[in-house]
Amino acid sequence: MNKKMGWRVMLAGLLAAQCGLAVAAKFSDQEVQRGAYLARAGDCVACHTAPGGKPFVGGLKMVMPMGAIYSSNITPDKTHGIGNYSFEQFDRAVRHGVAPGGKYLYPAMPYPSYARVTPQDMHALYAYFMQGVAPNPTPNRKPDMVWPMTIRWPLAVWNWLFVRDTVFKPDPKQSAQWNRGAYLVEGLGHCGACHTPRGLFFQEKALSANGPNGKLYLTGGTVEHWYASNLRSACLQKTLSAQDFALLLQTGSAQNYTVAGGMTEVIHHSTQHLNHEDLFAMGVYLKSLPSETSAQVAGTKPDPAAVQRGKALYDQHCVACHQPNGQGVPAAFPSLVANPSVQCINPTNAIHVILAGASTAVTASAPAPMVMPPFGAQLSDQQIADLVTYIRTSWGNAAEPVSAEQVKELRRAIDSH
């Protein structure tokens, strides 16, 4: 064999080896499809897509206490995305909050919840993002922060203090259905990221119902001046069954409860795409959580004059849609009677809807959302307080009255956002 022929043989061998490696790294369609479903469950597209942008290219602005950050490009582009990530690097970023090179991620990424995801599901997610997503070369945007807020090593301390790096383990005392629901709620669904109160250092006060501070898990939080409902409140637990929770996650409405704010996006991008078995399992888990017994007790009686003023405003602005008896119109305008958003302790969402308006979730079954117009420009703080007080204390509702100061504070927060 001459030298020229030898080089050809060697080159052919190297190409064959490389092709063999490429074939070995190729994921099955089944695993990619399963990864796509899990990415829906994790609502990855919501945070990693800018308004009007392409899916997973990043650029969504997230305002944090120390400044603004922008979500990253998680397409398989090898320069600006995650195309060069090994599975171990992908897993470390998603479940541990550490990108290649030891760069710590900000906890706007819900890796404290994703730490619960199993290795099997992580492999499927990796398959999807490497093979089921189109690469896009859009560069990542730097955070809008000034030094020293850009220093990330303190996040290692934050992780050590607040992240419980354990994969979900089924509870042998519970059914397979309950465990599936708990896995989705605590893990990929990262429900606690919004529905659990946060502490001084922006940490979730509990990561599961059975862990440290478990009684605080899913007891409500504030997100972009909306109140992420206390899923364990007596008024919500009393209103919704496990099947109702499943329907709520699929459509955005169940019984007298209609979601608003950021939860409409969660339903649009994520939960409406899950199968009924998973949605019902989540409902079974949520329904099993111990509820609070004091969540609907009104300790302060409303001022009768305020109620009368509120009724006059309701008759003028609200009665056409929500009806004189507050019952609304089925499949169009939500009932205000026994509505958890109206009568649960925290009045934020009732005030927010009247101030700034709202729309229902866009789903396959309801592609055209119903829109509630804003009244903030028409009504004063005292008028909105009177109106909300009337709604919260009429037709059998028995919640606390609302003050003009509460409306003023929320109006200021919304206007400054």
Coordinates of N, CA and C in Angstrom, one line a residue, residues 126-319:
Y126 N -33.2 16.6 27.0 CA -32.0 16.8 26.3 C -32.1 16.4 24.8
A127 N -32.8 15.3 24.6 CA -33.0 14.8 23.2 C -33.8 15.8 22.5
Y128 N -34.9 16.3 23.1 CA -35.7 17.3 22.4 C -35.0 18.6 22.1
F129 N -34.3 19.1 23.0 CA -33.6 20.4 22.7 C -32.4 20.3 21.8
M130 N -31.8 19.1 21.7 CA -30.8 18.9 20.8 C -31.2 18.5 19.4
Q131 N -32.4 17.9 19.3 CA -32.8 17.3 18.0 C -34.2 17.8 17.6
G132 N -35.0 18.3 18.5 CA -36.4 18.7 18.1 C -36.6 20.1 18.0
V133 N -35.6 20.9 18.3 CA -35.6 22.4 18.2 C -34.7 22.9 17.2
A134 N -35.1 23.8 16.4 CA -34.3 24.4 15.3 C -33.3 25.3 15.9
P135 N -32.0 25.2 15.5 CA -31.0 26.2 16.0 C -31.2 27.6 15.5
N136 N -30.8 28.5 16.3 CA -31.0 30.0 16.0 C -29.8 30.7 16.5
P137 N -29.1 31.5 15.6 CA -27.8 32.1 16.1 C -28.0 33.5 16.8
T138 N -29.1 33.8 17.3 CA -29.3 35.1 18.0 C -28.5 35.1 19.3
P139 N -27.6 36.1 19.5 CA -26.8 36.2 20.7 C -27.6 36.5 21.9
N140 N -27.1 36.1 23.0 CA -27.7 36.4 24.3 C -27.5 37.8 24.7
R141 N -28.4 38.4 25.4 CA -28.3 39.8 25.9 C -27.8 39.8 27.3
K142 N -26.9 40.8 27.5 CA -26.3 40.9 28.9 C -27.3 41.5 29.8
P143 N -27.2 41.2 31.1 CA -28.1 41.8 32.1 C -28.0 43.3 32.2
D144 N -29.1 43.9 32.6 CA -29.1 45.4 32.9 C -28.8 45.6 34.4
M145 N -27.5 45.4 34.7 CA -27.1 45.5 36.1 C -25.7 46.2 36.1
V146 N -25.4 46.8 37.2 CA -24.1 47.4 37.4 C -23.3 46.6 38.4
W147 N -22.0 46.7 38.3 CA -21.2 46.1 39.3 C -21.4 46.7 40.7
P148 N -21.5 45.9 41.7 CA -21.1 44.5 41.9 C -22.2 43.5 41.7
M149 N -23.4 44.0 41.3 CA -24.6 43.1 41.2 C -24.4 42.0 40.1
T150 N -23.4 42.3 39.2 CA -23.1 41.3 38.1 C -22.2 40.1 38.6
I151 N -21.7 40.2 39.8 CA -20.9 39.2 40.4 C -21.8 38.0 40.7
R152 N -21.4 36.8 40.3 CA -22.3 35.7 40.4 C -21.9 34.7 41.5
W153 N -20.7 34.7 42.0 CA -20.3 33.7 42.9 C -21.1 33.7 44.2
P154 N -21.7 34.8 44.7 CA -22.6 34.7 45.8 C -23.8 33.7 45.6
L155 N -24.1 33.5 44.3 CA -25.2 32.5 44.0 C -24.9 31.1 44.5
A156 N -23.6 30.8 44.6 CA -23.2 29.5 45.1 C -23.6 29.4 46.6
V157 N -23.5 30.4 47.3 CA -23.9 30.5 48.7 C -25.4 30.3 48.8
W158 N -26.1 31.1 47.9 CA -27.6 31.0 47.8 C -28.0 29.6 47.5
N159 N -27.4 28.9 46.6 CA -27.7 27.5 46.3 C -27.5 26.6 47.5
W160 N -26.4 26.9 48.2 CA -26.1 26.0 49.4 C -27.1 26.2 50.5
L161 N -27.6 27.4 50.6 CA -28.6 27.7 51.6 C -30.0 27.3 51.3
F162 N -30.4 27.4 50.0 CA -31.8 27.3 49.7 C -32.2 26.2 48.7
V163 N -31.3 25.6 48.1 CA -31.7 24.6 47.0 C -31.5 23.2 47.6
R164 N -32.6 22.4 47.5 CA -32.6 21.0 47.9 C -32.4 20.1 46.7
D165 N -31.1 19.7 46.5 CA -30.8 19.0 45.3 C -31.1 17.5 45.3
T166 N -32.4 17.2 45.3 CA -32.8 15.8 45.4 C -33.8 15.5 44.4
V167 N -33.7 14.4 43.7 CA -34.6 13.9 42.7 C -35.9 13.5 43.5
F168 N -37.0 13.7 42.9 CA -38.3 13.3 43.5 C -38.3 11.8 43.8
K169 N -38.8 11.5 45.0 CA -38.9 10.1 45.4 C -40.4 9.8 45.7
P170 N -41.0 8.9 45.1 CA -42.4 8.6 45.3 C -42.7 8.2 46.8
D171 N -43.8 8.7 47.3 CA -44.2 8.4 48.7 C -44.9 7.0 48.6
P172 N -44.4 6.0 49.3 CA -45.0 4.7 49.2 C -46.4 4.6 49.9
K173 N -46.7 5.6 50.7 CA -48.0 5.6 51.3 C -49.1 6.2 50.5
Q174 N -48.7 6.8 49.3 CA -49.6 7.4 48.4 C -49.8 6.6 47.1
S175 N -50.9 6.9 46.4 CA -51.1 6.1 45.1 C -50.2 6.6 44.1
A176 N -50.1 5.8 43.0 CA -49.3 6.2 41.8 C -49.8 7.5 41.2
Q177 N -51.1 7.7 41.2 CA -51.7 8.9 40.7 C -51.3 10.1 41.5
W178 N -51.3 10.0 42.8 CA -50.9 11.1 43.7 C -49.4 11.4 43.5
N179 N -48.6 10.4 43.4 CA -47.2 10.6 43.2 C -46.9 11.3 41.9
R180 N -47.6 10.9 40.8 CA -47.4 11.6 39.5 C -47.8 13.0 39.6
G181 N -48.9 13.3 40.3 CA -49.3 14.7 40.5 C -48.3 15.5 41.3
A182 N -47.8 14.9 42.4 CA -46.8 15.6 43.2 C -45.5 15.9 42.4
Y183 N -45.1 14.9 41.6 CA -43.9 15.0 40.8 C -44.0 16.2 39.8
L184 N -45.2 16.3 39.1 CA -45.4 17.4 38.2 C -45.5 18.7 38.8
V185 N -46.3 18.8 39.9 CA -46.5 20.1 40.6 C -45.2 20.6 41.2
E186 N -44.4 19.7 41.9 CA -43.2 20.1 42.6 C -42.0 20.3 41.7
G187 N -42.0 19.5 40.6 CA -40.9 19.5 39.6 C -41.1 20.3 38.4
L188 N -41.4 19.7 37.3 CA -41.4 20.4 36.0 C -42.5 21.6 36.1
G189 N -43.6 21.3 36.7 CA -44.6 22.4 36.8 C -44.2 23.6 37.6
H190 N -43.2 23.4 38.4 CA -42.6 24.5 39.3 C -43.7 25.4 39.8
C191 N -44.8 24.9 40.3 CA -45.9 25.7 40.7 C -45.5 26.5 41.9
G192 N -44.6 26.0 42.8 CA -44.2 26.8 43.9 C -43.5 28.0 43.6
A193 N -42.9 28.1 42.4 CA -42.1 29.3 42.0 C -43.0 30.6 42.1
C194 N -44.3 30.4 41.8 CA -45.2 31.6 41.9 C -46.1 31.5 43.1
H195 N -46.6 30.3 43.4 CA -47.6 30.1 44.5 C -47.1 29.9 45.9
T196 N -45.8 30.0 46.1 CA -45.2 29.9 47.4 C -44.6 31.2 47.8
P197 N -44.8 31.7 49.0 CA -44.2 33.0 49.4 C -42.7 32.9 49.4
R198 N -42.1 34.0 49.2 CA -40.6 34.1 49.1 C -40.0 34.9 50.3
G199 N -38.8 34.5 50.7 CA -38.2 35.1 51.8 C -37.4 36.3 51.5
L200 N -36.6 36.8 52.4 CA -35.8 38.0 52.3 C -34.8 37.9 51.1
F201 N -34.3 36.7 50.8 CA -33.3 36.6 49.8 C -33.9 36.0 48.5
F202 N -35.2 36.2 48.3 CA -35.9 35.8 47.1 C -36.0 34.3 47.0
Q203 N -35.8 33.6 48.1 CA -35.9 32.1 48.1 C -37.4 31.7 48.4
E204 N -37.8 30.6 47.7 CA -39.1 30.0 48.1 C -39.0 29.5 49.5
K205 N -40.0 29.8 50.3 CA -40.0 29.4 51.7 C -40.2 27.9 51.9
A206 N -40.6 27.2 50.9 CA -40.8 25.8 51.0 C -40.7 25.3 49.5
L207 N -40.2 24.1 49.3 CA -40.1 23.5 48.0 C -41.0 22.3 47.8
S208 N -41.6 21.9 48.9 CA -42.6 20.8 48.8 C -43.5 20.8 50.1
A209 N -44.6 20.1 50.1 CA -45.4 20.1 51.2 C -44.8 19.2 52.3
N210 N -44.0 18.3 52.0 CA -43.4 17.4 53.0 C -42.0 17.8 53.4
G211 N -41.4 18.9 52.8 CA -40.1 19.3 53.2 C -40.1 20.3 54.3
P212 N -38.9 21.0 54.5 CA -38.9 22.1 55.5 C -39.9 23.2 55.2
N213 N -40.5 23.6 56.3 CA -41.6 24.7 56.1 C -42.7 24.3 55.2
G214 N -43.0 23.0 55.1 CA -43.9 22.5 54.2 C -45.3 23.1 54.3
K215 N -45.7 23.6 55.5 CA -47.0 24.2 55.6 C -47.2 25.5 54.8
L216 N -46.0 26.0 54.4 CA -46.1 27.3 53.6 C -46.1 27.0 52.1
Y217 N -45.9 25.7 51.7 CA -45.9 25.4 50.3 C -47.2 25.7 49.6
L218 N -47.2 26.5 48.5 CA -48.4 26.8 47.7 C -49.4 27.6 48.5
T219 N -48.9 28.4 49.4 CA -49.9 29.3 50.2 C -49.9 30.7 49.6
G220 N -49.5 30.9 48.4 CA -49.7 32.2 47.7 C -48.5 33.0 47.7
G221 N -48.3 33.8 46.6 CA -47.2 34.7 46.4 C -47.6 35.8 45.5
T222 N -46.7 36.8 45.4 CA -47.0 38.0 44.5 C -46.1 37.9 43.3
V223 N -46.7 38.0 42.1 CA -46.0 37.9 40.8 C -46.5 39.1 39.9
E224 N -45.6 40.0 39.6 CA -45.9 41.1 38.8 C -47.2 41.8 39.2
H225 N -47.4 42.0 40.5 CA -48.5 42.7 41.1 C -49.8 42.0 40.9
W226 N -49.8 40.7 40.6 CA -50.9 39.8 40.8 C -50.7 38.9 42.0
Y227 N -51.7 38.4 42.5 CA -51.6 37.4 43.6 C -51.7 36.0 43.1
A228 N -50.6 35.3 43.1 CA -50.7 33.8 42.7 C -51.4 33.1 43.9
S229 N -52.5 32.6 43.6 CA -53.5 32.2 44.7 C -52.9 31.2 45.7
N230 N -53.4 31.3 46.9 CA -53.1 30.3 47.9 C -53.9 29.1 47.5
L231 N -53.2 28.1 47.0 CA -53.9 26.9 46.5 C -54.4 26.0 47.7
R232 N -54.1 26.4 48.9 CA -54.5 25.6 50.0 C -55.6 26.4 50.9
S233 N -56.0 27.5 50.4 CA -57.0 28.3 51.1 C -58.3 27.5 51.2
A234 N -59.1 27.7 52.2 CA -60.3 27.0 52.4 C -61.3 27.4 51.3
C235 N -61.4 28.7 50.9 CA -62.3 29.0 49.9 C -62.1 28.4 48.6
L236 N -60.8 28.2 48.2 CA -60.4 27.6 46.9 C -60.6 26.1 47.0
Q237 N -60.2 25.5 48.1 CA -60.3 24.0 48.3 C -61.8 23.6 48.4
K238 N -62.6 24.5 49.0 CA -64.0 24.2 49.1 C -64.7 24.3 47.7
T239 N -64.2 25.2 46.9 CA -64.9 25.4 45.6 C -64.5 24.4 44.6
L240 N -63.2 24.0 44.5 CA -62.7 23.1 43.4 C -62.5 21.7 43.9
S241 N -62.9 20.7 43.1 CA -62.6 19.3 43.3 C -61.3 19.0 42.5
A242 N -60.8 17.8 42.6 CA -59.7 17.4 41.8 C -59.9 17.5 40.3
Q243 N -61.1 17.2 39.9 CA -61.5 17.3 38.5 C -61.6 18.8 38.1
D244 N -62.0 19.6 39.0 CA -62.1 21.1 38.7 C -60.7 21.6 38.6
F245 N -59.8 21.2 39.4 CA -58.4 21.7 39.3 C -57.8 21.3 37.9
A246 N -58.1 20.1 37.5 CA -57.7 19.6 36.1 C -58.3 20.5 35.0
L247 N -59.6 20.7 35.2 CA -60.3 21.6 34.2 C -59.7 23.0 34.2
L248 N -59.4 23.5 35.3 CA -58.8 24.8 35.4 C -57.5 24.9 34.7
L249 N -56.7 23.9 34.9 CA -55.4 23.9 34.2 C -55.5 23.7 32.7
Q250 N -56.6 23.1 32.3 CA -56.8 22.8 30.8 C -57.4 24.0 30.1
T251 N -58.3 24.7 30.8 CA -59.1 25.7 30.1 C -59.0 27.1 30.8
G252 N -58.5 27.2 32.0 CA -58.4 28.5 32.7 C -59.7 28.9 33.4
S253 N -60.7 28.0 33.5 CA -61.9 28.3 34.2 C -62.5 27.0 34.7
A254 N -63.0 27.1 35.9 CA -63.7 25.9 36.5 C -64.6 26.5 37.6
Q255 N -65.8 25.9 37.7 CA -66.8 26.4 38.6 C -66.9 28.0 38.5
N256 N -66.8 28.7 39.5 CA -66.9 30.2 39.5 C -65.5 30.8 39.4
Y257 N -64.5 30.1 39.1 CA -63.1 30.6 39.2 C -62.5 30.7 37.8
T258 N -62.0 31.9 37.5 CA -61.3 32.1 36.2 C -60.0 32.7 36.5
V259 N -58.9 32.2 35.9 CA -57.6 32.7 36.1 C -57.4 34.0 35.4
A260 N -56.4 34.8 35.9 CA -56.0 36.0 35.3 C -54.5 36.2 35.4
G261 N -54.0 37.3 34.8 CA -52.6 37.6 34.9 C -51.7 36.5 34.3
G262 N -50.5 36.3 34.9 CA -49.6 35.4 34.3 C -50.0 33.9 34.2
M263 N -51.0 33.5 35.0 CA -51.5 32.1 34.9 C -52.1 31.9 33.5
T264 N -52.7 32.9 32.9 CA -53.2 32.6 31.6 C -52.2 32.2 30.6
E265 N -50.9 32.7 30.7 CA -49.8 32.3 29.9 C -49.4 30.9 30.2
V266 N -49.4 30.5 31.4 CA -49.0 29.2 31.8 C -50.0 28.2 31.2
I267 N -51.3 28.5 31.2 CA -52.3 27.6 30.6 C -52.1 27.6 29.1
H268 N -51.9 28.7 28.5 CA -51.7 28.8 27.0 C -50.5 28.0 26.5
H269 N -49.4 28.2 27.2 CA -48.1 27.6 26.7 C -47.9 26.1 27.2
S270 N -48.5 25.9 28.4 CA -48.1 24.6 29.1 C -49.2 23.7 29.4
T271 N -50.0 24.0 30.4 CA -50.9 23.0 31.0 C -52.0 22.5 30.1
Q272 N -52.5 23.4 29.1 CA -53.6 22.9 28.2 C -53.1 21.8 27.3
H273 N -51.8 21.6 27.2 CA -51.2 20.6 26.3 C -50.9 19.3 27.0
L274 N -51.1 19.2 28.3 CA -50.9 18.0 29.0 C -52.1 17.1 28.9
N275 N -51.9 15.8 29.0 CA -53.0 14.8 28.9 C -53.8 14.9 30.1
H276 N -55.1 14.4 30.0 CA -56.0 14.4 31.1 C -55.5 13.7 32.3
E277 N -54.8 12.6 32.1 CA -54.3 11.8 33.2 C -53.4 12.6 34.1
D278 N -52.5 13.3 33.5 CA -51.5 14.1 34.2 C -52.2 15.3 34.9
L279 N -53.1 15.9 34.2 CA -53.9 17.1 34.8 C -54.7 16.6 36.0
F280 N -55.3 15.5 35.9 CA -56.1 15.0 37.0 C -55.2 14.6 38.2
A281 N -54.1 14.0 37.8 CA -53.1 13.6 38.9 C -52.7 14.9 39.7
M282 N -52.4 16.0 38.9 CA -52.1 17.2 39.6 C -53.2 17.7 40.5
G283 N -54.4 17.5 40.0 CA -55.6 17.9 40.8 C -55.7 17.1 42.0
V284 N -55.5 15.8 41.9 CA -55.6 14.9 43.1 C -54.5 15.3 44.1
Y285 N -53.3 15.7 43.7 CA -52.3 16.1 44.6 C -52.7 17.4 45.3
L286 N -53.1 18.4 44.5 CA -53.5 19.7 45.0 C -54.6 19.6 46.0
K287 N -55.6 18.7 45.7 CA -56.8 18.6 46.6 C -56.4 17.9 47.9
S288 N -55.3 17.1 47.9 CA -54.9 16.4 49.1 C -54.2 17.3 50.1
L289 N -53.8 18.5 49.7 CA -53.0 19.3 50.6 C -53.9 19.9 51.7
P290 N -53.5 19.9 53.0 CA -54.3 20.4 54.1 C -54.6 21.8 53.8
S291 N -55.9 22.2 54.0 CA -56.3 23.5 53.7 C -56.3 24.4 55.0
E292 N -56.3 25.7 54.8 CA -56.4 26.6 55.9 C -57.8 26.8 56.3
T293 N -58.1 26.8 57.6 CA -59.5 26.9 58.1 C -59.9 28.4 58.3
S294 N -59.0 29.3 58.2 CA -59.4 30.7 58.5 C -59.3 31.6 57.3
A295 N -59.3 31.0 56.1 CA -59.1 31.8 54.9 C -60.3 32.5 54.4
Q296 N -61.5 32.3 55.0 CA -62.7 33.0 54.5 C -63.4 33.8 55.7
V297 N -62.7 34.0 56.7 CA -63.4 34.7 57.9 C -63.2 36.2 57.8
A298 N -64.3 36.9 57.7 CA -64.2 38.4 57.6 C -64.3 39.0 59.0
G299 N -63.2 39.6 59.5 CA -63.2 40.2 60.8 C -63.7 41.6 60.9
T300 N -63.8 42.3 59.8 CA -64.2 43.7 59.7 C -65.5 43.8 58.9
K301 N -66.5 44.4 59.4 CA -67.7 44.6 58.7 C -67.6 45.8 57.8
P302 N -68.2 45.8 56.6 CA -68.1 46.9 55.7 C -68.9 48.1 56.1
D303 N -68.5 49.2 55.7 CA -69.3 50.4 55.9 C -70.5 50.4 55.0
P304 N -71.8 50.5 55.6 CA -73.0 50.4 54.7 C -73.0 51.5 53.7
A305 N -72.5 52.6 54.0 CA -72.4 53.7 52.9 C -71.5 53.3 51.8
A306 N -70.4 52.7 52.1 CA -69.5 52.3 51.1 C -70.1 51.2 50.2
V307 N -70.8 50.3 50.8 CA -71.5 49.2 50.1 C -72.6 49.8 49.1
Q308 N -73.3 50.8 49.6 CA -74.3 51.5 48.7 C -73.6 52.2 47.6
R309 N -72.5 52.9 47.8 CA -71.8 53.5 46.7 C -71.3 52.5 45.8
G310 N -70.8 51.4 46.3 CA -70.3 50.3 45.4 C -71.4 49.7 44.6
K311 N -72.6 49.6 45.1 CA -73.7 49.0 44.4 C -74.0 49.9 43.2
A312 N -74.0 51.2 43.4 CA -74.4 52.2 42.4 C -73.3 52.1 41.2
L313 N -72.1 51.9 41.6 CA -71.0 51.8 40.6 C -71.1 50.5 39.9
Y314 N -71.5 49.4 40.6 CA -71.7 48.1 40.0 C -72.8 48.2 38.9
D315 N -73.9 48.8 39.3 CA -75.1 48.9 38.4 C -74.7 49.7 37.2
Q316 N -73.8 50.6 37.3 CA -73.4 51.5 36.2 C -72.4 50.8 35.3
H317 N -71.4 50.1 35.8 CA -70.3 49.6 35.0 C -70.2 48.1 34.8
C318 N -70.9 47.3 35.7 CA -70.6 45.9 35.7 C -71.8 45.0 35.4
V319 N -73.0 45.5 35.7 CA -74.2 44.7 35.7 C -74.5 44.1 34.3

